[in-house]
């Protein structure tokens, strides 16, 4: 994996460590947002406990690296699978719940995970888990993002994806068409949690430190914002949402005091202007922007003439 | 000790119940989780504090003035952040509510700073000893006030014309509007009452726990929300029950299981209740129309 | 989407892009011109300026600000001017990593005073080490924090030392025998609890250990349990807001015990909130605002004039940490490596939080003083 490291270092030299770090965090958040989009946007199940799956993946992969000395790829996989198991476990009982009741149950699950991590011996408890080796770099994150987007895209374009959308639109009708909604909902939670765990593992091996505090319900809410802001049911939208909500707080650092004030206002304004998200459900990324640019050019030529 | 813990839980629970009422009323009418409610609770506490300490308004008056001011804020937030989104998806409205919550919290930080403010005590501290438990005078006042407010709210919704209209809107907006009910007006009134109750809770908690800070709305906001869901969101007696049940579970959990898992016990109870009764304790099962 | 909406959306988009460009440009324009005026040394601070822990972060930032202003005004550093850049974390360690990288890479700071919370320092420490930028935390007390990182120092009382000393004092001087411990579930509370419990068990008896969360309001469930075990004293390992409420509620419940605590209690807010209930509390501290020595009084006056409130332990330790940095610049030189050497060589620095030395691990050696709340004021008893 020395090749990965040298590519990473070369690029870092080119753009600077700060922007490199931002890109890596955008990547990790993209994984989080796209996987949450599968649950919320495609299957229509409102989950606000996604950060819990992230923390499960982060802790599991960090612990197998630290105690069992697993290679990076294997420990990432362990973390993701561990989170996926919990995704299935939380998926089964929540099948009965709908809408906001499901949301609050996932929130409760997330808080329980956080409190348990805070009190366990093996997670380092309130002292946090430290000494995780730094293994995540640009190439790993890029590969992980591509893998996530590829797999999610395959799922969405397949029969499974159509079944998920059918469940979102009308579960009763889907059931009567012979779609086993129970099976698909569990599958969707499992897959979503798998990628959330992957994102967590990448974060753990990047920052080299873990503490339960960061994986609280505000983190889940932040990820929800990325999905809705980008556009529900649109993988590219999640990428756009994750990018904006990762970069915006950093860019707003120069206004110090007003940073979060503006952040809150931006959320309200964006929803008011684009309630369907920046990219709607059907919009594709490249055509969307080329359309915008074309509009802009047209307007300019019109004013010029 | 058990009875003492029950009393502790009852007092804690009654403050949750008042917050939960605000969530539940708004949810009952427009099916929106009003994320900014915790911040309105914080605003109410600050308004009460400033009225008492800076403007030297008597406590009793300050309490009701704070409620009125919070009602105004609630209506403003509804008008600016929620009304334009009434016909978009519910998730868009939820994000807008989150934005409003972040905005209000940081506005308070900017204006009031991060330090905790001390709320002067309106009554002389006095503790009553009974054979089974001890209770302070302030706690008795808080209990009485919370219950009076809850009874007043129930009467308002059951007996008055506006209350009737609120129930009608909650049941079916379109039909209610055909019956000549002004939907916008009813929603505004709902936000006003819900926010006023949140502020009442904020002031009482401020007096009881003696401090007011800009971030005080976060945890109680979450707990109030959980209490509302526990009782069946949209259901007013359910919110009261949910609040008190949550308070008692927390104290009993801390006492007999482990104080480390105090909050986890509360959330575990929530999940268990939802698994047994997916729409909360008093929530009506949703009839799906096919 | 209607035409009007589309237009507005475009407008907002353009506006935001412009705002971002301006922000970036703004950062660049702040870069001072080196040259004739002399060298500029940039000091960064990292801490929570928003969120639930904002109070601690803001006080730290203020302490550093006063030190920097003093140093610039006094001309002690000759032609070196100090510039302060503060970054917010919101109390989140992953945001702290961003803040550290931003300060080091974009602003090019030479030294960092921070972070505030231990978890933030844990996340930022390795970044500072890789970039070889010396970092001194004024308040991160987690055990072994500075081990293995030659660029990371701290200036705060060691939890183990202060908890053990207070336990000894409580048994030997105050004659207490049955301790109850009530700690906050974070690194600070846990390390205090561990140290106090070990020492107290060695010398006397510990009858109850209970835990709370930062930001809790109601402590009665745990206090009821503590009362059942009939202790003669209660050691509160946490910060002043929660500690004052604990004292208040304990008194209401008729739990009349000797209150003990650590430096987290030493803020006037503890007395403001707690009122009569906190009378007689003994707490360890590194800072005593009523200390008549001129250094302390100058700081307290300057702080009060500037911010309208009394400084607390966070502000005082941050002020000292900043002065340790300033002295390092004075003695060794203004580049990061020289500053690191200077901080590491700190010995018997006469700070306002007592005589301070930095040991070979980057940890602090400091005198522990014991304060008592008497007549609504902290007074020094040892």
mmCIF file of N, CA and C in Angstrom, chain A residues 124-200:
data_model
loop_
_atom_site.group_PDB
_atom_site.id
_atom_site.type_symbol
_atom_site.label_atom_id
_atom_site.label_comp_id
_atom_site.label_asym_id
_atom_site.label_seq_id
_atom_site.Cartn_x
_atom_site.Cartn_y
_atom_site.Cartn_z
ATOM 1 N N UNK A 124 -12.600 2.534 25.919
ATOM 2 C CA UNK A 124 -11.893 3.640 26.548
ATOM 3 C C UNK A 124 -12.825 4.551 27.326
ATOM 4 N N UNK A 125 -14.119 4.284 27.252
ATOM 5 C CA UNK A 125 -15.106 5.037 28.030
ATOM 6 C C UNK A 125 -14.994 6.528 27.820
ATOM 7 N N UNK A 126 -15.113 7.250 28.915
ATOM 8 C CA UNK A 126 -15.108 8.705 28.839
ATOM 9 C C UNK A 126 -13.729 9.252 28.479
ATOM 10 N N UNK A 127 -12.698 8.423 28.613
ATOM 11 C CA UNK A 127 -11.350 8.895 28.299
ATOM 12 C C UNK A 127 -11.094 8.859 26.789
ATOM 13 N N UNK A 128 -11.921 8.142 26.077
ATOM 14 C CA UNK A 128 -11.746 8.049 24.634
ATOM 15 C C UNK A 128 -10.748 6.950 24.277
ATOM 16 N N UNK A 129 -10.741 6.589 23.012
ATOM 17 C CA UNK A 129 -9.843 5.544 22.524
ATOM 18 C C UNK A 129 -8.733 6.209 21.738
ATOM 19 N N UNK A 130 -7.497 6.003 22.167
ATOM 20 C CA UNK A 130 -6.416 6.698 21.468
ATOM 21 C C UNK A 130 -5.378 5.720 20.938
ATOM 22 N N UNK A 131 -4.452 6.254 20.197
ATOM 23 C CA UNK A 131 -3.363 5.423 19.686
ATOM 24 C C UNK A 131 -3.723 4.623 18.458
ATOM 25 N N UNK A 132 -4.826 4.966 17.799
ATOM 26 C CA UNK A 132 -5.183 4.272 16.565
ATOM 27 C C UNK A 132 -4.198 4.715 15.487
ATOM 28 N N UNK A 133 -3.583 3.763 14.761
ATOM 29 C CA UNK A 133 -2.620 4.184 13.746
ATOM 30 C C UNK A 133 -3.308 4.904 12.591
ATOM 31 N N UNK A 134 -2.589 5.812 11.958
ATOM 32 C CA UNK A 134 -3.154 6.550 10.834
ATOM 33 C C UNK A 134 -2.990 5.733 9.565
ATOM 34 N N UNK A 135 -4.089 5.301 9.018
ATOM 35 C CA UNK A 135 -3.998 4.495 7.794
ATOM 36 C C UNK A 135 -4.816 5.086 6.667
ATOM 37 N N UNK A 136 -5.852 5.833 7.020
ATOM 38 C CA UNK A 136 -6.697 6.403 5.979
ATOM 39 C C UNK A 136 -5.931 7.465 5.214
ATOM 40 N N UNK A 137 -5.983 7.393 3.895
ATOM 41 C CA UNK A 137 -5.450 8.489 3.104
ATOM 42 C C UNK A 137 -6.364 8.732 1.919
ATOM 43 N N UNK A 138 -5.983 9.656 1.101
ATOM 44 C CA UNK A 138 -6.856 10.082 0.005
ATOM 45 C C UNK A 138 -7.289 8.918 -0.874
ATOM 46 N N UNK A 139 -6.334 8.058 -1.212
ATOM 47 C CA UNK A 139 -6.651 6.984 -2.152
ATOM 48 C C UNK A 139 -7.668 6.024 -1.538
ATOM 49 N N UNK A 140 -7.463 5.688 -0.275
ATOM 50 C CA UNK A 140 -8.414 4.801 0.402
ATOM 51 C C UNK A 140 -9.812 5.407 0.401
ATOM 52 N N UNK A 141 -9.888 6.698 0.730
ATOM 53 C CA UNK A 141 -11.201 7.341 0.798
ATOM 54 C C UNK A 141 -11.835 7.374 -0.582
ATOM 55 N N UNK A 142 -11.016 7.705 -1.577
ATOM 56 C CA UNK A 142 -11.541 7.759 -2.946
ATOM 57 C C UNK A 142 -12.098 6.399 -3.346
ATOM 58 N N UNK A 143 -11.313 5.345 -3.067
ATOM 59 C CA UNK A 143 -11.772 4.001 -3.423
ATOM 60 C C UNK A 143 -13.062 3.665 -2.675
ATOM 61 N N UNK A 144 -13.099 4.032 -1.394
ATOM 62 C CA UNK A 144 -14.278 3.719 -0.593
ATOM 63 C C UNK A 144 -15.507 4.446 -1.124
ATOM 64 N N UNK A 145 -15.328 5.719 -1.502
ATOM 65 C CA UNK A 145 -16.456 6.480 -2.036
ATOM 66 C C UNK A 145 -16.933 5.844 -3.341
ATOM 67 N N UNK A 146 -15.979 5.521 -4.213
ATOM 68 C CA UNK A 146 -16.361 4.926 -5.493
ATOM 69 C C UNK A 146 -17.079 3.602 -5.274
ATOM 70 N N UNK A 147 -16.543 2.803 -4.366
ATOM 71 C CA UNK A 147 -17.147 1.512 -4.046
ATOM 72 C C UNK A 147 -18.580 1.712 -3.550
ATOM 73 N N UNK A 148 -18.747 2.666 -2.596
ATOM 74 C CA UNK A 148 -20.073 2.921 -2.027
ATOM 75 C C UNK A 148 -21.050 3.356 -3.113
ATOM 76 N N UNK A 149 -20.628 4.349 -3.890
ATOM 77 C CA UNK A 149 -21.531 4.888 -4.901
ATOM 78 C C UNK A 149 -21.853 3.819 -5.942
ATOM 79 N N UNK A 150 -20.826 3.033 -6.295
ATOM 80 C CA UNK A 150 -21.037 1.981 -7.285
ATOM 81 C C UNK A 150 -22.062 0.958 -6.788
ATOM 82 N N UNK A 151 -21.820 0.450 -5.582
ATOM 83 C CA UNK A 151 -22.717 -0.582 -5.037
ATOM 84 C C UNK A 151 -24.130 -0.028 -4.867
ATOM 85 N N UNK A 152 -24.223 1.180 -4.292
ATOM 86 C CA UNK A 152 -25.545 1.762 -4.065
ATOM 87 C C UNK A 152 -26.258 1.974 -5.400
ATOM 88 N N UNK A 153 -25.510 2.427 -6.385
ATOM 89 C CA UNK A 153 -26.094 2.628 -7.706
ATOM 90 C C UNK A 153 -26.609 1.324 -8.284
ATOM 91 N N UNK A 154 -25.810 0.265 -8.126
ATOM 92 C CA UNK A 154 -26.225 -1.049 -8.628
ATOM 93 C C UNK A 154 -27.511 -1.476 -7.929
ATOM 94 N N UNK A 155 -27.550 -1.283 -6.617
ATOM 95 C CA UNK A 155 -28.739 -1.692 -5.859
ATOM 96 C C UNK A 155 -29.965 -0.923 -6.348
ATOM 97 N N UNK A 156 -29.777 0.389 -6.506
ATOM 98 C CA UNK A 156 -30.917 1.231 -6.840
ATOM 99 C C UNK A 156 -31.454 0.930 -8.231
ATOM 100 N N UNK A 157 -30.525 0.633 -9.145
ATOM 101 C CA UNK A 157 -30.959 0.394 -10.524
ATOM 102 C C UNK A 157 -31.505 -1.011 -10.704
ATOM 103 N N UNK A 158 -31.345 -1.851 -9.677
ATOM 104 C CA UNK A 158 -31.756 -3.243 -9.841
ATOM 105 C C UNK A 158 -33.194 -3.426 -9.370
ATOM 106 N N UNK A 159 -33.626 -4.678 -9.343
ATOM 107 C CA UNK A 159 -34.970 -4.996 -8.862
ATOM 108 C C UNK A 159 -35.136 -4.558 -7.417
ATOM 109 N N UNK A 160 -34.059 -4.730 -6.641
ATOM 110 C CA UNK A 160 -34.125 -4.352 -5.230
ATOM 111 C C UNK A 160 -34.481 -2.881 -5.114
ATOM 112 N N UNK A 161 -33.795 -2.059 -5.908
ATOM 113 C CA UNK A 161 -34.021 -0.622 -5.841
ATOM 114 C C UNK A 161 -35.452 -0.264 -6.165
ATOM 115 N N UNK A 162 -35.979 -0.918 -7.205
ATOM 116 C CA UNK A 162 -37.369 -0.620 -7.580
ATOM 117 C C UNK A 162 -38.317 -1.060 -6.469
ATOM 118 N N UNK A 163 -37.974 -2.184 -5.815
ATOM 119 C CA UNK A 163 -38.811 -2.639 -4.704
ATOM 120 C C UNK A 163 -38.763 -1.616 -3.564
ATOM 121 N N UNK A 164 -37.563 -1.090 -3.285
ATOM 122 C CA UNK A 164 -37.429 -0.108 -2.201
ATOM 123 C C UNK A 164 -38.281 1.123 -2.486
ATOM 124 N N UNK A 165 -38.198 1.612 -3.728
ATOM 125 C CA UNK A 165 -38.986 2.791 -4.086
ATOM 126 C C UNK A 165 -40.479 2.488 -3.982
ATOM 127 N N UNK A 166 -40.852 1.273 -4.384
ATOM 128 C CA UNK A 166 -42.259 0.900 -4.276
ATOM 129 C C UNK A 166 -42.711 0.927 -2.822
ATOM 130 N N UNK A 167 -41.836 0.471 -1.908
ATOM 131 C CA UNK A 167 -42.178 0.491 -0.478
ATOM 132 C C UNK A 167 -42.337 1.932 -0.008
ATOM 133 N N UNK A 168 -41.448 2.810 -0.492
ATOM 134 C CA UNK A 168 -41.533 4.208 -0.094
ATOM 135 C C UNK A 168 -42.863 4.809 -0.559
ATOM 136 N N UNK A 169 -43.224 4.519 -1.811
ATOM 137 C CA UNK A 169 -44.416 5.157 -2.360
ATOM 138 C C UNK A 169 -45.677 4.644 -1.693
ATOM 139 N N UNK A 170 -45.766 3.355 -1.487
ATOM 140 C CA UNK A 170 -46.966 2.800 -0.863
ATOM 141 C C UNK A 170 -46.677 1.379 -0.427
ATOM 142 N N UNK A 171 -46.484 1.212 0.878
ATOM 143 C CA UNK A 171 -46.056 -0.084 1.368
ATOM 144 C C UNK A 171 -47.134 -1.139 1.153
ATOM 145 N N UNK A 172 -48.380 -0.732 1.388
ATOM 146 C CA UNK A 172 -49.473 -1.705 1.253
ATOM 147 C C UNK A 172 -49.576 -2.199 -0.179
ATOM 148 N N UNK A 173 -49.491 -1.245 -1.100
ATOM 149 C CA UNK A 173 -49.580 -1.625 -2.500
ATOM 150 C C UNK A 173 -48.405 -2.524 -2.878
ATOM 151 N N UNK A 174 -47.210 -2.169 -2.374
ATOM 152 C CA UNK A 174 -46.021 -2.963 -2.666
ATOM 153 C C UNK A 174 -46.211 -4.388 -2.169
ATOM 154 N N UNK A 175 -46.732 -4.499 -0.963
ATOM 155 C CA UNK A 175 -46.968 -5.833 -0.393
ATOM 156 C C UNK A 175 -47.913 -6.626 -1.274
ATOM 157 N N UNK A 176 -48.952 -5.943 -1.736
ATOM 158 C CA UNK A 176 -49.953 -6.671 -2.509
ATOM 159 C C UNK A 176 -49.437 -7.040 -3.901
ATOM 160 N N UNK A 177 -48.370 -6.376 -4.329
ATOM 161 C CA UNK A 177 -47.767 -6.751 -5.608
ATOM 162 C C UNK A 177 -46.788 -7.907 -5.434
ATOM 163 N N UNK A 178 -46.695 -8.406 -4.224
ATOM 164 C CA UNK A 178 -45.816 -9.543 -3.989
ATOM 165 C C UNK A 178 -44.406 -9.155 -3.590
ATOM 166 N N UNK A 179 -44.197 -7.881 -3.236
ATOM 167 C CA UNK A 179 -42.882 -7.475 -2.745
ATOM 168 C C UNK A 179 -42.836 -7.777 -1.252
ATOM 169 N N UNK A 180 -41.813 -8.497 -0.839
ATOM 170 C CA UNK A 180 -41.673 -8.824 0.579
ATOM 171 C C UNK A 180 -41.070 -7.615 1.288
ATOM 172 N N UNK A 181 -41.918 -6.713 1.748
ATOM 173 C CA UNK A 181 -41.399 -5.432 2.246
ATOM 174 C C UNK A 181 -40.540 -5.637 3.493
ATOM 175 N N UNK A 182 -40.869 -6.639 4.300
ATOM 176 C CA UNK A 182 -40.075 -6.927 5.489
ATOM 177 C C UNK A 182 -38.624 -7.187 5.105
ATOM 178 N N UNK A 183 -38.450 -8.089 4.153
ATOM 179 C CA UNK A 183 -37.115 -8.471 3.724
ATOM 180 C C UNK A 183 -36.352 -7.264 3.186
ATOM 181 N N UNK A 184 -37.022 -6.472 2.353
ATOM 182 C CA UNK A 184 -36.321 -5.359 1.721
ATOM 183 C C UNK A 184 -35.972 -4.264 2.721
ATOM 184 N N UNK A 185 -36.842 -4.060 3.709
ATOM 185 C CA UNK A 185 -36.529 -3.027 4.688
ATOM 186 C C UNK A 185 -35.318 -3.415 5.543
ATOM 187 N N UNK A 186 -35.281 -4.690 5.927
ATOM 188 C CA UNK A 186 -34.115 -5.148 6.708
ATOM 189 C C UNK A 186 -32.851 -5.035 5.863
ATOM 190 N N UNK A 187 -32.972 -5.447 4.615
ATOM 191 C CA UNK A 187 -31.828 -5.376 3.707
ATOM 192 C C UNK A 187 -31.312 -3.939 3.612
ATOM 193 N N UNK A 188 -32.261 -3.016 3.485
ATOM 194 C CA UNK A 188 -31.886 -1.619 3.314
ATOM 195 C C UNK A 188 -31.190 -1.077 4.562
ATOM 196 N N UNK A 189 -31.694 -1.433 5.733
ATOM 197 C CA UNK A 189 -31.022 -1.007 6.966
ATOM 198 C C UNK A 189 -29.639 -1.635 7.065
ATOM 199 N N UNK A 190 -29.538 -2.903 6.697
ATOM 200 C CA UNK A 190 -28.255 -3.589 6.769
ATOM 201 C C UNK A 190 -27.228 -2.946 5.856
ATOM 202 N N UNK A 191 -27.625 -2.688 4.607
ATOM 203 C CA UNK A 191 -26.687 -2.100 3.646
ATOM 204 C C UNK A 191 -26.311 -0.680 4.078
ATOM 205 N N UNK A 192 -27.315 0.095 4.497
ATOM 206 C CA UNK A 192 -27.051 1.461 4.950
ATOM 207 C C UNK A 192 -26.066 1.468 6.103
ATOM 208 N N UNK A 193 -26.281 0.568 7.082
ATOM 209 C CA UNK A 193 -25.404 0.511 8.248
ATOM 210 C C UNK A 193 -24.009 0.049 7.854
ATOM 211 N N UNK A 194 -23.929 -0.862 6.881
ATOM 212 C CA UNK A 194 -22.634 -1.361 6.429
ATOM 213 C C UNK A 194 -21.744 -0.198 5.977
ATOM 214 N N UNK A 195 -22.323 0.656 5.118
ATOM 215 C CA UNK A 195 -21.509 1.761 4.605
ATOM 216 C C UNK A 195 -21.251 2.821 5.667
ATOM 217 N N UNK A 196 -22.218 2.998 6.571
ATOM 218 C CA UNK A 196 -21.979 3.927 7.679
ATOM 219 C C UNK A 196 -20.803 3.443 8.516
ATOM 220 N N UNK A 197 -20.749 2.123 8.733
ATOM 221 C CA UNK A 197 -19.633 1.549 9.486
ATOM 222 C C UNK A 197 -18.318 1.740 8.757
ATOM 223 N N UNK A 198 -18.372 1.617 7.438
ATOM 224 C CA UNK A 198 -17.173 1.850 6.629
ATOM 225 C C UNK A 198 -16.672 3.281 6.820
ATOM 226 N N UNK A 199 -17.623 4.228 6.761
ATOM 227 C CA UNK A 199 -17.255 5.632 6.974
ATOM 228 C C UNK A 199 -16.643 5.837 8.348
ATOM 229 N N UNK A 200 -17.225 5.187 9.344
ATOM 230 C CA UNK A 200 -16.703 5.305 10.710
ATOM 231 C C UNK A 200 -15.285 4.771 10.808
#
